[in-house]
C-alpha positions as a LaTeX table, in Angstrom:
\begin{tabular}{lrrr}
\hline
Residue & $x$ (\AA) & $y$ (\AA) & $z$ (\AA) \\
\hline
Met1 & $-62.49$ & $-8.40$ & $-54.94$ \\
Leu2 & $-59.94$ & $-5.97$ & $-53.62$ \\
Asn3 & $-61.29$ & $-6.31$ & $-50.09$ \\
Ala4 & $-60.88$ & $-10.07$ & $-50.25$ \\
Arg5 & $-57.30$ & $-9.78$ & $-51.45$ \\
Asn6 & $-56.48$ & $-7.24$ & $-48.70$ \\
Ser7 & $-58.08$ & $-9.43$ & $-46.07$ \\
Ser8 & $-56.05$ & $-12.42$ & $-47.26$ \\
Lys9 & $-52.86$ & $-10.36$ & $-47.20$ \\
Ile10 & $-53.55$ & $-9.12$ & $-43.66$ \\
Asn11 & $-54.23$ & $-12.66$ & $-42.44$ \\
Lys12 & $-50.98$ & $-13.83$ & $-44.00$ \\
Asn13 & $-49.00$ & $-11.01$ & $-42.32$ \\
Ser14 & $-50.65$ & $-11.76$ & $-38.99$ \\
Lys15 & $-49.64$ & $-15.40$ & $-39.24$ \\
Ile16 & $-46.04$ & $-14.38$ & $-39.98$ \\
Leu17 & $-46.02$ & $-11.98$ & $-37.01$ \\
Ile18 & $-47.42$ & $-14.66$ & $-34.71$ \\
Ala19 & $-44.80$ & $-17.17$ & $-35.92$ \\
Val20 & $-41.93$ & $-14.70$ & $-35.37$ \\
Thr21 & $-43.23$ & $-13.83$ & $-31.89$ \\
Ala22 & $-43.51$ & $-17.50$ & $-30.97$ \\
Phe23 & $-39.97$ & $-18.11$ & $-32.21$ \\
Leu24 & $-38.58$ & $-15.26$ & $-30.09$ \\
Val25 & $-40.46$ & $-16.52$ & $-27.03$ \\
Ile26 & $-38.94$ & $-19.97$ & $-27.51$ \\
Leu27 & $-35.43$ & $-18.46$ & $-27.87$ \\
Tyr28 & $-35.91$ & $-16.44$ & $-24.67$ \\
Ser29 & $-37.12$ & $-19.51$ & $-22.81$ \\
Leu30 & $-34.14$ & $-21.55$ & $-24.00$ \\
Ser31 & $-31.69$ & $-18.83$ & $-22.97$ \\
Phe32 & $-33.29$ & $-18.69$ & $-19.54$ \\
Val33 & $-32.98$ & $-22.45$ & $-19.13$ \\
Lys34 & $-29.34$ & $-22.31$ & $-20.25$ \\
Ser35 & $-28.63$ & $-19.48$ & $-17.85$ \\
Cys36 & $-30.14$ & $-21.40$ & $-14.96$ \\
Ser37 & $-28.20$ & $-24.53$ & $-15.87$ \\
Ser38 & $-24.90$ & $-22.61$ & $-16.08$ \\
Gln39 & $-25.10$ & $-20.98$ & $-12.65$ \\
Asp40 & $-21.83$ & $-20.75$ & $-10.69$ \\
Lys41 & $-21.29$ & $-24.19$ & $-9.20$ \\
Arg42 & $-18.08$ & $-23.30$ & $-7.34$ \\
Glu43 & $-18.09$ & $-23.84$ & $-3.60$ \\
Lys44 & $-18.62$ & $-20.49$ & $-1.87$ \\
Val45 & $-16.84$ & $-19.90$ & 1.44 \\
Lys46 & $-17.82$ & $-16.88$ & 3.54 \\
Thr47 & $-14.82$ & $-15.98$ & 5.69 \\
Ala48 & $-12.15$ & $-13.42$ & 6.56 \\
Leu49 & $-8.53$ & $-13.95$ & 5.53 \\
Val50 & $-7.45$ & $-12.97$ & 9.05 \\
Asn51 & $-9.56$ & $-13.41$ & 12.16 \\
Gln52 & $-10.91$ & $-10.01$ & 13.28 \\
Lys53 & $-10.08$ & $-10.67$ & 16.94 \\
Tyr54 & $-6.35$ & $-10.87$ & 16.10 \\
Lys55 & $-6.21$ & $-7.64$ & 14.11 \\
Asp56 & $-4.68$ & $-5.50$ & 16.87 \\
Ser57 & $-2.13$ & $-8.23$ & 17.67 \\
Ile58 & $-0.45$ & $-8.06$ & 14.26 \\
Asn59 & 2.91 & $-6.40$ & 14.72 \\
Ser60 & 4.82 & $-7.34$ & 11.58 \\
Ile61 & 3.91 & $-7.64$ & 7.89 \\
Ile62 & 6.19 & $-8.70$ & 5.03 \\
Leu63 & 5.28 & $-8.15$ & 1.37 \\
Gln64 & 7.36 & $-9.93$ & $-1.26$ \\
Asp65 & 7.27 & $-10.34$ & $-5.03$ \\
Ser66 & 9.76 & $-10.92$ & $-7.81$ \\
Thr67 & 11.11 & $-7.36$ & $-7.49$ \\
Gly68 & 11.97 & $-7.48$ & $-3.79$ \\
Ser69 & 10.39 & $-7.20$ & $-0.37$ \\
Ile70 & 9.44 & $-4.67$ & 2.27 \\
Glu71 & 8.64 & $-5.17$ & 5.93 \\
Phe72 & 6.33 & $-3.19$ & 8.21 \\
Thr73 & 7.05 & $-3.30$ & 11.92 \\
Lys74 & 4.87 & $-1.78$ & 14.60 \\
Gln75 & 6.74 & 0.49 & 17.02 \\
Glu76 & 4.55 & 1.54 & 19.94 \\
Asp77 & 1.64 & 3.22 & 18.09 \\
Phe78 & 3.24 & 3.77 & 14.67 \\
Trp79 & 4.56 & 1.63 & 11.81 \\
Ile80 & 7.95 & 1.77 & 10.09 \\
Ile81 & 9.16 & 0.37 & 6.76 \\
Thr82 & 12.40 & $-1.46$ & 6.05 \\
Ser83 & 13.26 & $-2.68$ & 2.55 \\
Asn84 & 14.99 & $-5.89$ & 1.40 \\
Asn85 & 16.02 & $-6.89$ & 4.94 \\
Asn86 & 17.75 & $-3.53$ & 5.39 \\
Gln87 & 17.74 & $-2.10$ & 8.91 \\
Ile88 & 17.40 & 1.44 & 7.55 \\
Ser89 & 13.79 & 2.58 & 7.90 \\
Ile90 & 11.29 & 5.36 & 7.31 \\
Pro91 & 7.79 & 5.93 & 8.77 \\
Ala92 & 4.96 & 4.09 & 7.08 \\
Ser93 & 1.48 & 5.43 & 6.35 \\
Ser94 & $-0.59$ & 4.10 & 9.25 \\
Glu95 & $-3.75$ & 4.87 & 7.29 \\
His96 & $-2.68$ & 2.66 & 4.39 \\
Ile97 & $-1.65$ & $-0.20$ & 6.67 \\
Asn98 & $-4.86$ & 0.04 & 8.68 \\
Asn99 & $-6.83$ & $-0.09$ & 5.43 \\
Leu100 & $-4.96$ & $-3.27$ & 4.52 \\
Leu101 & $-5.73$ & $-4.81$ & 7.93 \\
Asn102 & $-9.39$ & $-3.88$ & 7.53 \\
Glu103 & $-9.48$ & $-5.67$ & 4.18 \\
Leu104 & $-7.76$ & $-8.74$ & 5.60 \\
Thr105 & $-10.21$ & $-9.01$ & 8.51 \\
Lys106 & $-13.34$ & $-8.24$ & 6.48 \\
Val107 & $-15.73$ & $-11.15$ & 5.95 \\
Arg108 & $-15.98$ & $-11.84$ & 2.21 \\
Asn109 & $-16.91$ & $-14.51$ & $-0.30$ \\
Leu110 & $-14.16$ & $-16.84$ & $-1.50$ \\
Tyr111 & $-14.79$ & $-19.40$ & $-4.24$ \\
Lys112 & $-12.91$ & $-22.68$ & $-4.00$ \\
Ile113 & $-11.76$ & $-23.90$ & $-7.38$ \\
Ser114 & $-9.47$ & $-26.77$ & $-6.36$ \\
Asp115 & $-8.26$ & $-28.76$ & $-3.35$ \\
Lys116 & $-4.68$ & $-28.64$ & $-4.59$ \\
Ile117 & $-2.60$ & $-27.01$ & $-7.27$ \\
Ser118 & $-1.50$ & $-28.96$ & $-10.32$ \\
Lys119 & 2.15 & $-29.36$ & $-11.29$ \\
Asn120 & 1.99 & $-27.15$ & $-14.38$ \\
Ser121 & $-0.61$ & $-24.71$ & $-13.10$ \\
Ser122 & $-1.11$ & $-21.39$ & $-14.91$ \\
Leu123 & $-2.65$ & $-19.70$ & $-11.88$ \\
Gly124 & 0.57 & $-17.82$ & $-11.05$ \\
Leu125 & 0.91 & $-19.29$ & $-7.56$ \\
Thr126 & 4.03 & $-21.41$ & $-8.05$ \\
Asn127 & 6.10 & $-19.93$ & $-10.88$ \\
Gly128 & 7.95 & $-17.16$ & $-9.05$ \\
Thr129 & 5.50 & $-14.40$ & $-9.99$ \\
Glu130 & 3.25 & $-14.96$ & $-6.98$ \\
Phe131 & 2.83 & $-12.25$ & $-4.34$ \\
His132 & 3.54 & $-13.23$ & $-0.73$ \\
Leu133 & 1.88 & $-11.52$ & 2.22 \\
Arg134 & 3.24 & $-12.70$ & 5.57 \\
Tyr135 & 2.11 & $-11.48$ & 8.97 \\
Ser136 & 2.87 & $-12.33$ & 12.57 \\
Tyr137 & 1.20 & $-11.72$ & 15.91 \\
Ser138 & 2.87 & $-10.19$ & 18.94 \\
Asn139 & 2.57 & $-13.44$ & 20.89 \\
Glu140 & 3.96 & $-15.64$ & 18.10 \\
Gly141 & 7.42 & $-15.96$ & 16.64 \\
Ser142 & 6.43 & $-17.43$ & 13.28 \\
Tyr143 & 4.71 & $-15.90$ & 10.26 \\
Arg144 & 1.45 & $-16.89$ & 8.62 \\
Glu145 & 1.21 & $-16.50$ & 4.87 \\
Leu146 & $-1.20$ & $-15.68$ & 2.05 \\
Leu147 & $-0.23$ & $-16.14$ & $-1.61$ \\
Phe148 & $-1.81$ & $-14.25$ & $-4.50$ \\
Gly149 & $-1.51$ & $-15.35$ & $-8.12$ \\
Asn150 & $-2.82$ & $-14.24$ & $-11.50$ \\
Gln151 & $-6.10$ & $-12.52$ & $-12.22$ \\
Asp152 & $-8.83$ & $-14.60$ & $-13.83$ \\
Phe153 & $-9.87$ & $-14.09$ & $-17.48$ \\
Ser154 & $-12.41$ & $-11.40$ & $-16.53$ \\
Leu155 & $-9.79$ & $-9.43$ & $-14.52$ \\
Ser156 & $-12.35$ & $-9.10$ & $-11.72$ \\
Ser157 & $-10.88$ & $-11.65$ & $-9.31$ \\
Arg158 & $-7.54$ & $-13.20$ & $-8.40$ \\
Tyr159 & $-6.35$ & $-16.67$ & $-7.46$ \\
Met160 & $-5.04$ & $-17.12$ & $-3.94$ \\
Met161 & $-4.14$ & $-19.75$ & $-1.38$ \\
Ser162 & $-3.12$ & $-19.88$ & 2.25 \\
Gly163 & 0.27 & $-21.07$ & 3.36 \\
Glu164 & $-1.49$ & $-23.45$ & 5.73 \\
Asn165 & $-3.09$ & $-25.74$ & 3.11 \\
Thr166 & $-3.20$ & $-26.49$ & $-0.62$ \\
Lys167 & $-6.73$ & $-25.26$ & $-1.39$ \\
Ile168 & $-7.03$ & $-22.67$ & $-4.15$ \\
Tyr169 & $-9.62$ & $-19.91$ & $-4.12$ \\
Glu170 & $-10.76$ & $-16.97$ & $-6.20$ \\
Ile171 & $-11.04$ & $-13.67$ & $-4.37$ \\
Asp172 & $-12.38$ & $-10.30$ & $-5.53$ \\
Ser173 & $-10.01$ & $-7.53$ & $-6.61$ \\
Ser174 & $-10.35$ & $-5.32$ & $-3.50$ \\
Leu175 & $-6.89$ & $-6.33$ & $-2.24$ \\
Asp176 & $-5.11$ & $-5.63$ & $-5.53$ \\
Val177 & $-4.15$ & $-2.08$ & $-4.56$ \\
Tyr178 & $-2.11$ & $-3.49$ & $-1.64$ \\
Leu179 & $-0.19$ & $-6.06$ & $-3.67$ \\
Thr180 & 2.92 & $-3.92$ & $-4.21$ \\
Thr181 & 6.40 & $-3.73$ & $-2.67$ \\
Ser182 & 6.90 & $-0.11$ & $-3.68$ \\
Val183 & 8.18 & 1.85 & $-0.67$ \\
Gln184 & 6.62 & 5.03 & $-2.06$ \\
Ser185 & 3.19 & 3.38 & $-2.02$ \\
Trp186 & 3.43 & 2.57 & 1.69 \\
Ser187 & 5.51 & 5.31 & 3.29 \\
Asp188 & 4.44 & 8.52 & 4.94 \\
Pro189 & 5.46 & 10.81 & 2.04 \\
Asn190 & 6.47 & 13.81 & 4.18 \\
Ile191 & 10.05 & 14.49 & 5.24 \\
Ile192 & 8.80 & 15.33 & 8.73 \\
Ser193 & 6.36 & 12.63 & 9.73 \\
Ser194 & 3.28 & 13.37 & 11.79 \\
Glu195 & 2.97 & 9.59 & 12.31 \\
Ile196 & 5.77 & 9.68 & 14.89 \\
Leu197 & 5.18 & 12.95 & 16.73 \\
Pro198 & 2.38 & 15.55 & 16.46 \\
Thr199 & 3.32 & 18.42 & 14.17 \\
Asn200 & 0.28 & 20.60 & 14.84 \\
Asp201 & 1.81 & 22.27 & 17.90 \\
Ile202 & 5.27 & 23.32 & 16.76 \\
Gln203 & 6.56 & 26.17 & 18.92 \\
Gln204 & 9.74 & 26.93 & 17.05 \\
Ala205 & 11.70 & 25.71 & 14.03 \\
Leu206 & 15.23 & 26.85 & 13.19 \\
Leu207 & 17.23 & 26.19 & 10.03 \\
Phe208 & 21.04 & 26.13 & 10.24 \\
Ile209 & 22.71 & 26.47 & 6.83 \\
Lys210 & 26.33 & 25.27 & 6.65 \\
Asp211 & 27.00 & 25.09 & 2.91 \\
Asn212 & 28.18 & 28.68 & 2.52 \\
Ser213 & 31.52 & 30.47 & 2.77 \\
Glu214 & 30.37 & 32.64 & 5.67 \\
Gly215 & 30.03 & 29.71 & 8.08 \\
Pro216 & 26.89 & 28.33 & 9.77 \\
Lys217 & 23.91 & 30.65 & 9.61 \\
Ser218 & 20.75 & 30.29 & 11.72 \\
Asn219 & 17.34 & 31.42 & 10.54 \\
Lys220 & 13.87 & 31.01 & 12.00 \\
Ile221 & 11.55 & 29.07 & 9.75 \\
Ser222 & 8.58 & 31.34 & 9.21 \\
Asn223 & 6.61 & 29.16 & 6.78 \\
Leu224 & 5.97 & 25.97 & 8.78 \\
Asn225 & 3.18 & 24.78 & 6.51 \\
Lys226 & 5.49 & 24.86 & 3.51 \\
Leu227 & 8.11 & 22.88 & 5.42 \\
Leu228 & 5.63 & 20.24 & 6.59 \\
Glu229 & 4.27 & 19.77 & 3.06 \\
Leu230 & 7.66 & 18.88 & 1.55 \\
Arg231 & 8.08 & 15.25 & 0.53 \\
His232 & 10.98 & 12.85 & 0.44 \\
Gly233 & 12.11 & 10.63 & $-2.44$ \\
Gly234 & 12.14 & 7.33 & $-0.62$ \\
Leu235 & 14.30 & 5.16 & 1.57 \\
Leu236 & 18.09 & 5.12 & 1.34 \\
Ser237 & 19.60 & 2.01 & $-0.21$ \\
Glu238 & 22.30 & 0.06 & 1.60 \\
Ser239 & 25.03 & 1.56 & $-0.61$ \\
Glu240 & 23.68 & 5.08 & $-0.15$ \\
Tyr241 & 23.64 & 4.58 & 3.61 \\
Gln242 & 27.22 & 3.32 & 3.56 \\
Asn243 & 28.32 & 6.36 & 1.56 \\
Leu244 & 26.60 & 8.82 & 3.89 \\
Asn245 & 29.13 & 11.05 & 5.63 \\
Asp246 & 27.32 & 12.08 & 8.82 \\
Thr247 & 30.01 & 14.62 & 9.73 \\
Asn248 & 29.43 & 16.70 & 6.62 \\
Ala249 & 25.91 & 18.08 & 6.99 \\
Ser250 & 24.91 & 20.91 & 4.66 \\
Ala251 & 22.06 & 22.00 & 6.91 \\
Asn252 & 20.24 & 21.21 & 10.16 \\
Ile253 & 16.67 & 21.80 & 11.22 \\
Glu254 & 15.72 & 21.87 & 14.91 \\
Ile255 & 12.01 & 21.71 & 15.78 \\
Glu256 & 10.49 & 22.19 & 19.23 \\
Ile257 & 6.98 & 20.89 & 19.93 \\
Gly258 & 4.59 & 22.15 & 22.61 \\
Asn259 & 4.76 & 19.00 & 24.74 \\
Lys260 & 8.57 & 19.42 & 24.90 \\
Ser261 & 9.26 & 16.68 & 22.39 \\
Ser262 & 11.48 & 17.62 & 19.44 \\
Ile263 & 12.56 & 16.68 & 15.94 \\
Ser264 & 16.04 & 17.12 & 14.47 \\
Leu265 & 16.93 & 16.86 & 10.78 \\
Glu266 & 20.42 & 16.68 & 9.28 \\
Ile267 & 20.77 & 17.12 & 5.53 \\
Phe268 & 23.84 & 15.69 & 3.77 \\
Pro269 & 25.15 & 16.05 & 0.22 \\
Ser270 & 25.59 & 12.90 & $-1.86$ \\
Asp271 & 27.80 & 11.95 & $-4.80$ \\
Asn272 & 24.88 & 12.99 & $-6.99$ \\
Glu273 & 24.54 & 16.78 & $-6.97$ \\
Ser274 & 20.78 & 16.56 & $-7.46$ \\
Val275 & 20.20 & 14.33 & $-4.41$ \\
Tyr276 & 20.57 & 14.95 & $-0.66$ \\
Phe277 & 20.26 & 12.49 & 2.21 \\
Val278 & 18.20 & 13.29 & 5.31 \\
Lys279 & 18.65 & 11.84 & 8.78 \\
Thr280 & 15.60 & 12.59 & 10.95 \\
Arg281 & 15.63 & 11.99 & 14.70 \\
Tyr282 & 12.56 & 12.05 & 16.96 \\
Phe283 & 12.88 & 12.81 & 20.68 \\
Lys284 & 10.39 & 12.32 & 23.49 \\
Pro285 & 9.86 & 15.21 & 25.97 \\
Asp286 & 13.11 & 16.32 & 27.62 \\
Ser287 & 15.02 & 13.33 & 26.24 \\
Lys288 & 18.53 & 13.66 & 24.80 \\
Ser289 & 18.38 & 10.33 & 23.01 \\
Ala290 & 16.23 & 9.79 & 19.93 \\
Phe291 & 13.63 & 7.04 & 20.24 \\
Tyr292 & 13.41 & 6.71 & 16.46 \\
Ile293 & 15.70 & 7.61 & 13.53 \\
Ser294 & 14.74 & 7.52 & 9.86 \\
Tyr295 & 16.77 & 7.96 & 6.68 \\
Ser296 & 15.37 & 9.35 & 3.44 \\
Lys297 & 16.52 & 11.23 & 0.37 \\
Ile298 & 15.36 & 14.45 & $-1.22$ \\
Ser299 & 16.03 & 16.27 & $-4.48$ \\
Ser300 & 18.06 & 19.46 & $-4.77$ \\
Trp301 & 14.77 & 21.18 & $-5.65$ \\
Thr302 & 13.31 & 20.14 & $-2.28$ \\
Tyr303 & 16.48 & 21.22 & $-0.51$ \\
Asn304 & 16.16 & 24.69 & $-2.05$ \\
Lys305 & 12.50 & 24.79 & $-0.98$ \\
Ile306 & 13.61 & 24.07 & 2.59 \\
Lys307 & 15.93 & 27.08 & 2.48 \\
Glu308 & 13.05 & 29.22 & 1.18 \\
Thr309 & 10.95 & 28.51 & 4.30 \\
Thr310 & 12.89 & 31.22 & 6.16 \\
Leu311 & 11.99 & 33.95 & 3.68 \\
\hline
\end{tabular}
């Protein structure tokens, strides 16, 4: 009697297990069908934002957003930065710009989501928050443009469009790191830029201190590595440039390079006691006229570190 009851109970449990298993199989099958039916139906376009063959011809790039704009201009074999249409410049990071150009000329997948933008679009391409990237070629006078809008809901891609048509695409997030007009993000951070002239063959560096009661004092800079590692605090603004008194230098640095090129720095006090302005001139071999001049600012802490390089 007990064996019969146990056998009946086992059969009942087996039937329940089989039913549950069948139900789960059906659910899995339905989810698979749903997944297949909800595949991405957007039109995929495999292309580069900028044709690879024109990469080396790009000689000017303008980045603009709601906070302002900066412009990169190629000078011989280096890049410089000007900000908000200001003619004052500092050296740019060639590595960072080359990385941007590599991204622009890389073949990637774009996904077209519309042939034109609607009047009240929430894509961030027409409401003043869009990011503009303009570039021009050496043989053209006009700029071409790319516009970047908001990120999508997943934060993994961004809406974009070309200035040449009204089509809207989604692009991956690999360009996001370049969508900034911060000068500090794009500039060569060092006061003395190795982008302009080589700094690995300095023959002599002299520091002339003028801000003391004993008159100008000349000292040989013994710690070149420390000097070359010091960083600036960015580009001078228009008002700072206008207030610069270039006859009142606190210190000068004269650097001689092995190929007979040279670098000259003049350091000026500002109205703010914690900030100094730096005018850096770069000279080709045996030339008395600078082929490039940059203007930056440094903190009083950095200025004191410069004076310590002679110790």
